Coordinates of C-alpha atoms and ligand atoms in Angstrom, one line a residue:
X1 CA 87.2 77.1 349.0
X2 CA 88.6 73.7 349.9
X3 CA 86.5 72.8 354.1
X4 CA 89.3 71.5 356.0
X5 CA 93.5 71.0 354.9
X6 CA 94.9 68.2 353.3
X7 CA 95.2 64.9 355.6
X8 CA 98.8 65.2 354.4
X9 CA 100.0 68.6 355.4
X10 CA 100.7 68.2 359.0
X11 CA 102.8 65.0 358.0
X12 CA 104.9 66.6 355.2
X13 CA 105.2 70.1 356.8
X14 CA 106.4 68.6 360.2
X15 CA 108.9 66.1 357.8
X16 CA 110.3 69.7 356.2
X17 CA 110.4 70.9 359.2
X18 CA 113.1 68.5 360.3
X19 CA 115.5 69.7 357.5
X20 CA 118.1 72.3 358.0
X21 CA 118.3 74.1 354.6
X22 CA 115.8 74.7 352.3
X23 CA 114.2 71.9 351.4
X24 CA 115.0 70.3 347.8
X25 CA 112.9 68.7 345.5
X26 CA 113.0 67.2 341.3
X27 CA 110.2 68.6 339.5
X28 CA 109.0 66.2 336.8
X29 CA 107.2 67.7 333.6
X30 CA 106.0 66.8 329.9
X31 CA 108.3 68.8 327.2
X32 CA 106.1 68.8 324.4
X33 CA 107.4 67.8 320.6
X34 CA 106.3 71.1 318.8
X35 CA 108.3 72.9 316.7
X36 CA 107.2 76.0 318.3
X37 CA 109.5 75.2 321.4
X38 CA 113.4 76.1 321.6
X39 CA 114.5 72.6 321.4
X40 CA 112.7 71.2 318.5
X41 CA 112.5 67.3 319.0
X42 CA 111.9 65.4 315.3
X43 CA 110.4 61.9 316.1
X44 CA 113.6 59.9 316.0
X45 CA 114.8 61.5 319.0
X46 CA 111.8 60.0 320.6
X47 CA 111.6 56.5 321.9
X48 CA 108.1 56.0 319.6
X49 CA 107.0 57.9 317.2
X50 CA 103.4 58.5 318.4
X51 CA 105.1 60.2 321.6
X52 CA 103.8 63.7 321.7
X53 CA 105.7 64.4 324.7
X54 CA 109.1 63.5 326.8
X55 CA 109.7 63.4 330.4
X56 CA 111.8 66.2 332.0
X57 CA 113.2 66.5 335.3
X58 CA 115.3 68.8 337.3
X59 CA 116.2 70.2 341.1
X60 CA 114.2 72.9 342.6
X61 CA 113.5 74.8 345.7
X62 CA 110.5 74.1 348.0
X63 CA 109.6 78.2 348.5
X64 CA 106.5 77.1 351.3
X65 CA 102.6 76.5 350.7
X66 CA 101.0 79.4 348.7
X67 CA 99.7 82.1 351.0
X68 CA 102.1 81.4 353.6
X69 CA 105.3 82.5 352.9
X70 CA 108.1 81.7 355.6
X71 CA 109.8 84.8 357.2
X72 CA 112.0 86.9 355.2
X73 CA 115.2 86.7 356.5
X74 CA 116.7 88.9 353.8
X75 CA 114.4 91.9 353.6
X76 CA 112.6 91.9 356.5
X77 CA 110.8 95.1 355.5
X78 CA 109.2 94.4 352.6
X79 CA 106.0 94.8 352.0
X80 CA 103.9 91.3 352.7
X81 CA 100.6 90.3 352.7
X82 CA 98.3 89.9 356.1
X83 CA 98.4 86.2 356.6
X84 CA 94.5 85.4 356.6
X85 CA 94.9 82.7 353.7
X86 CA 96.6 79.4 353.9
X87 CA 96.7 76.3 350.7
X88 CA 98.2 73.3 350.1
X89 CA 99.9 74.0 347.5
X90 CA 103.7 74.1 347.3
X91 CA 105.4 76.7 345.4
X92 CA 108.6 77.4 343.7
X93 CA 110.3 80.5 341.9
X94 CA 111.6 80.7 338.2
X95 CA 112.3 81.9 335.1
X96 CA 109.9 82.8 332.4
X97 CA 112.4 82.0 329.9
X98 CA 113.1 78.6 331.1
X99 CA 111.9 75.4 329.0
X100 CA 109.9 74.4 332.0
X101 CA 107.6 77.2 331.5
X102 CA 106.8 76.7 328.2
X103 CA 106.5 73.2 329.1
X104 CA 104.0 73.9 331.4
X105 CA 102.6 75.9 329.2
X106 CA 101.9 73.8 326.0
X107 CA 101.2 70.9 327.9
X108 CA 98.0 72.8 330.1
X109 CA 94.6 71.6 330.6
X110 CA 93.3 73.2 327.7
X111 CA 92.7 71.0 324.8
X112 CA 90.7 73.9 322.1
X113 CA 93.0 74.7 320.2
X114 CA 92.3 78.6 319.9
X115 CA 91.9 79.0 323.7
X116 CA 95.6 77.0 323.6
X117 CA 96.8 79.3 320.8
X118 CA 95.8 82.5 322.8
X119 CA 97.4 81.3 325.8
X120 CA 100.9 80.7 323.8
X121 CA 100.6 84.3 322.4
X122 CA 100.1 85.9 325.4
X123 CA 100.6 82.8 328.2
X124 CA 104.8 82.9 327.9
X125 CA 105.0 86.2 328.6
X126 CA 102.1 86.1 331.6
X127 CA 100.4 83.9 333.8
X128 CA 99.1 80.4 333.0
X129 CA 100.2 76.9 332.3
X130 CA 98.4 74.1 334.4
X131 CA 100.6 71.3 332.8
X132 CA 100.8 68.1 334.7
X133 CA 103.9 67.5 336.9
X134 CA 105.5 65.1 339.6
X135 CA 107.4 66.6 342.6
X136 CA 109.4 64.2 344.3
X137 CA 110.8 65.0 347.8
X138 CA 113.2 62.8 350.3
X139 CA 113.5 63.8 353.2
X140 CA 116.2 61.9 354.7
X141 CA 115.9 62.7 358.5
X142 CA 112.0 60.8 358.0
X143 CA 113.0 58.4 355.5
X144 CA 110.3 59.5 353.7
X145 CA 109.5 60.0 349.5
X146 CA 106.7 61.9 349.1
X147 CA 105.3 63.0 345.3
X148 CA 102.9 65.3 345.4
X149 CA 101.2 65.0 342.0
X150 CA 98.6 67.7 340.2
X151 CA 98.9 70.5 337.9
X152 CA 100.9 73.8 338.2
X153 CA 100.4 77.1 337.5
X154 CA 102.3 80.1 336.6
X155 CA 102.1 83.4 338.1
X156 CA 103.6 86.6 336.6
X157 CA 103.0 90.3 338.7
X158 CA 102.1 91.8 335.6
X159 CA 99.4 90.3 334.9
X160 CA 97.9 88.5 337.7
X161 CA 95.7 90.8 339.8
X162 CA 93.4 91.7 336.8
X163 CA 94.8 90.8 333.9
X164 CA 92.3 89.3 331.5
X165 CA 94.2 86.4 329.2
X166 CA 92.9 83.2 329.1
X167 CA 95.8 82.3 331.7
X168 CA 95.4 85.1 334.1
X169 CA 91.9 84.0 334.9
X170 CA 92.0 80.6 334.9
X171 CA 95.5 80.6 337.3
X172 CA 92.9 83.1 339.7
X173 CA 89.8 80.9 339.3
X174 CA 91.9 77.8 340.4
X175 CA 94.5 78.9 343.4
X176 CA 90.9 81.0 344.8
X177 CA 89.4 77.6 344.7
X178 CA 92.1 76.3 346.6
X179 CA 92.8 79.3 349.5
X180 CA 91.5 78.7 352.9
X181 CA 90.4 82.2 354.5
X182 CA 92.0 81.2 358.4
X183 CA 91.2 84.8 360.0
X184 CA 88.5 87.5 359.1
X185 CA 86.3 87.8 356.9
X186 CA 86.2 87.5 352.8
X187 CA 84.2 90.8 352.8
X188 CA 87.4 92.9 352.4
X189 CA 89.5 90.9 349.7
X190 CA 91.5 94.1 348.8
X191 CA 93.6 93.7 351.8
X192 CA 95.4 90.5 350.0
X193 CA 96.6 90.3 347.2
X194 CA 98.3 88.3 344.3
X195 CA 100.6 90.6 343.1
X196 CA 101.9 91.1 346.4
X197 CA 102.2 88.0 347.6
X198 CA 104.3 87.3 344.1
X199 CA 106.5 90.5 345.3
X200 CA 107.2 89.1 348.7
X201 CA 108.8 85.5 347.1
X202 CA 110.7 88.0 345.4
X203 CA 112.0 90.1 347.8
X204 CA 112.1 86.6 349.9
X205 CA 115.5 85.7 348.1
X206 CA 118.7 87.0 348.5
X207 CA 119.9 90.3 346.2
X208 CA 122.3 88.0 344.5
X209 CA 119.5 85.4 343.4
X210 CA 117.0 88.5 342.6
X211 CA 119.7 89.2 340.3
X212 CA 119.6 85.9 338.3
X213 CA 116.2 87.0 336.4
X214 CA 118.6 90.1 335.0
X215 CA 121.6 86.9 333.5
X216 CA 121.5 86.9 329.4
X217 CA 119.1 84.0 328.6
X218 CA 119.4 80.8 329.9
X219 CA 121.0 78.5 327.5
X220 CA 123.0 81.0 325.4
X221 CA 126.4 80.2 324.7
X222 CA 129.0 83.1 326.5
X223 CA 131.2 83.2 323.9
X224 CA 130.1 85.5 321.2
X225 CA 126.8 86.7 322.2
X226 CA 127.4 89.8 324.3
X227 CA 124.6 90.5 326.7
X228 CA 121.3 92.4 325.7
X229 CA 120.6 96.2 327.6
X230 CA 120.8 95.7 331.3
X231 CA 121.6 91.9 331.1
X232 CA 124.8 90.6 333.1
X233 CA 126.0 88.0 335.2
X234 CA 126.3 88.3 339.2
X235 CA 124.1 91.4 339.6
X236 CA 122.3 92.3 342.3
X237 CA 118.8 93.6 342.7
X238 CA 118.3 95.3 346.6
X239 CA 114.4 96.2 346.0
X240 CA 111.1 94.4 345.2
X241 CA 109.8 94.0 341.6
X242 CA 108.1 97.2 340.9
X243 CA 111.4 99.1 341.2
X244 CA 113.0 96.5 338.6
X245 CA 111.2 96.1 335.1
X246 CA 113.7 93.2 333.7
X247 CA 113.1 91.2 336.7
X248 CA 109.7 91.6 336.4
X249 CA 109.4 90.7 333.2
X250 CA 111.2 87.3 333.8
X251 CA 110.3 86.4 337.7
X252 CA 108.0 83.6 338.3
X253 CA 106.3 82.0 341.0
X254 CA 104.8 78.3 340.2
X255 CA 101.8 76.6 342.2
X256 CA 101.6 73.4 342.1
X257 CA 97.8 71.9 343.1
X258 CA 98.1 69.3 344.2
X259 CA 95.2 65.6 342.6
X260 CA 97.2 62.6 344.6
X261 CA 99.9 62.5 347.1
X262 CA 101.7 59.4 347.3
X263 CA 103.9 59.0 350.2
X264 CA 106.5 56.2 351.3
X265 CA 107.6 56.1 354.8
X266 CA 111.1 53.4 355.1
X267 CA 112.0 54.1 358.7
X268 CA 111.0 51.0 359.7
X269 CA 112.8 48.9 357.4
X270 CA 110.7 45.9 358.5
X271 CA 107.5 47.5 358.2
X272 CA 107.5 50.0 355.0
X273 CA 104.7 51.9 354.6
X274 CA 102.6 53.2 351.6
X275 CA 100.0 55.9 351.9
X276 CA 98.2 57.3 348.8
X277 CA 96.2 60.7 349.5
X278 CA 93.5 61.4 346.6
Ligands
FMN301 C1 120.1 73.0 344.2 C2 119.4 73.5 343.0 C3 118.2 74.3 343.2 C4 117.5 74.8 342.1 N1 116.4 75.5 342.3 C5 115.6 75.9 341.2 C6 114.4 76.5 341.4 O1 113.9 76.7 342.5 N2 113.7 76.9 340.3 C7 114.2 76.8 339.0 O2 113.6 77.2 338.1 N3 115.4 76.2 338.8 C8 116.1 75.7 339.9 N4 117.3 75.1 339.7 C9 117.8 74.9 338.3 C10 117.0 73.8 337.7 O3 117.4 72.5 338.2 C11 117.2 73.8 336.1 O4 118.6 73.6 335.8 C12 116.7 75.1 335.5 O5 115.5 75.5 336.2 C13 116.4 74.9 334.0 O6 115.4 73.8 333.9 P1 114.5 73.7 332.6 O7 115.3 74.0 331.4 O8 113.9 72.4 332.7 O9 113.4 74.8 332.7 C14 118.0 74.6 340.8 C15 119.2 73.8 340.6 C16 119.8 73.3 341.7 C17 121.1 72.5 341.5

């Protein structure tokens, strides 16, 4: 368990907290050049040829710190967690069949190949990942950049109270390293837990975007591929995650641990600042 918060929490949660809708951020990954992936890359589309990877980025939603979710103000009923744990580690929602997943995925800390192979066979369809990333916030009322940069991790209900892939452990093993236990005691753990904290981001978005993780899959043309069983467009999805097996399957929450936070204050156009957190 990590002694104290990060020196740069107060800062960049009291800068958030000057925005008035959610805050925004571009997620930076590695897309790996294998021909396992949907998009298969041969060497000419790459700048070098010894490039084993190519930068992606893309806009995403700043969901809070993990372990402490902001208020729901869609379902305020649902079923949440006691808040005894805070982190400082942001989080997002997505996909499982997004490219960013697998990204994360094949591009994780683990460099033997049969732990990697084990986590591809099971990892896209659980938790895991631990890629590297860049997430790159401005937040304009501070004139502030910060990137926040480390490794994320991806979390599926299914499997993440006890499953027992590679993935599911080692995404357990690193966000308990990084939880902060703020009220009682860690002698009854079964009072929190992961699963339900995943449920809760869920049930944290409006019905309309629950019902994104039940669209046909992303990147498949409209025209001439009619959707699979109970996949559509614009549905909605009033309950939490046990009561909806597609969006189960295909809901993900991402952690992102943060190694260095670099942050760039311009308010003072004379005077602008650099801090570098490691
Ligand atoms: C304003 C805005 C917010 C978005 N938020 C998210 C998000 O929180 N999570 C996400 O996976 N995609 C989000 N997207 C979509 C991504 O930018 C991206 O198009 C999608 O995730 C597919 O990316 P990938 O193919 O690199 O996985 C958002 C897009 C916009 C324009």
């Amino acid at each position: 368990m990590p002694p104290s918060s990060a020196p740069w929490r107060t800062p960049f949660l009291t800068h958030l907290s000057h925005l008035t809708g959610p805050p925004i951020f571009t997620l930076a990954t590695l897309h790996p050049l294998l021909a396992q992936a949907t998009t298969v890359y041969t060497t000419e589309t790459a700048s070098s040829p010894s490039l084993q990877a190519l930068p992606r980025a893309r806009t995403c939603v700043y969901r809070g710190l993990w372990a402490t979710l902001p208020p729901n103000p869609h379902d305020p009923s649902a079923p949440r967690n006691p808040p005894i744990y805070e982190s400082d580690c942001p989080v997002f929602t997505t996909d499982a069949r997004m490219e960013k997943v697998q990204g994360l995925f094949f591009t994780g800390a683990n460099t033997d190949p049969n732990i990697r192979e084990a986590e591809r066979e099971g990892g896209l369809r659980g938790s895991g990942g631990g890629g590297p990333v860049e997430a790159v916030f401005w937040i304009e009322p501070a004139r502030t950049q910060w990137r926040i940069r480390g490794t994320a991790w991806i979390l599926a209900a299914g499997d993440i109270d006890d499953g027992e892939s590679v993935g599911a452990r080692k995404v357990r093993e690193m966000l308990l390293s990084r939880m902060r236990r703020i009220s009682g005691d860690d002698n009854n753990k079964e009072e929190w837990s992961f699963s339900r904290e995943i449920n809760a981001h869920f049930t944290n978005l409006s019905t309309i975007m629950r019902g994104s993780f039940k669209n046909p899959p992303p990147g498949v043309p409209v025209e001439g591929n009619p959707p699979g069983p109970g996949e559509g467009l614009g549905q909605r999805v009033e309950g939490g995650l046990e009561e909806d097996e597609m969006a189960r399957r295909n809901f993900r929450v991402v952690v992102i641990v943060p190694e260095e936070v670099d942050r760039v204050d311009l308010g003072d156009p004379e005077r602008a600042r650099r801090w570098l957190y490691i």
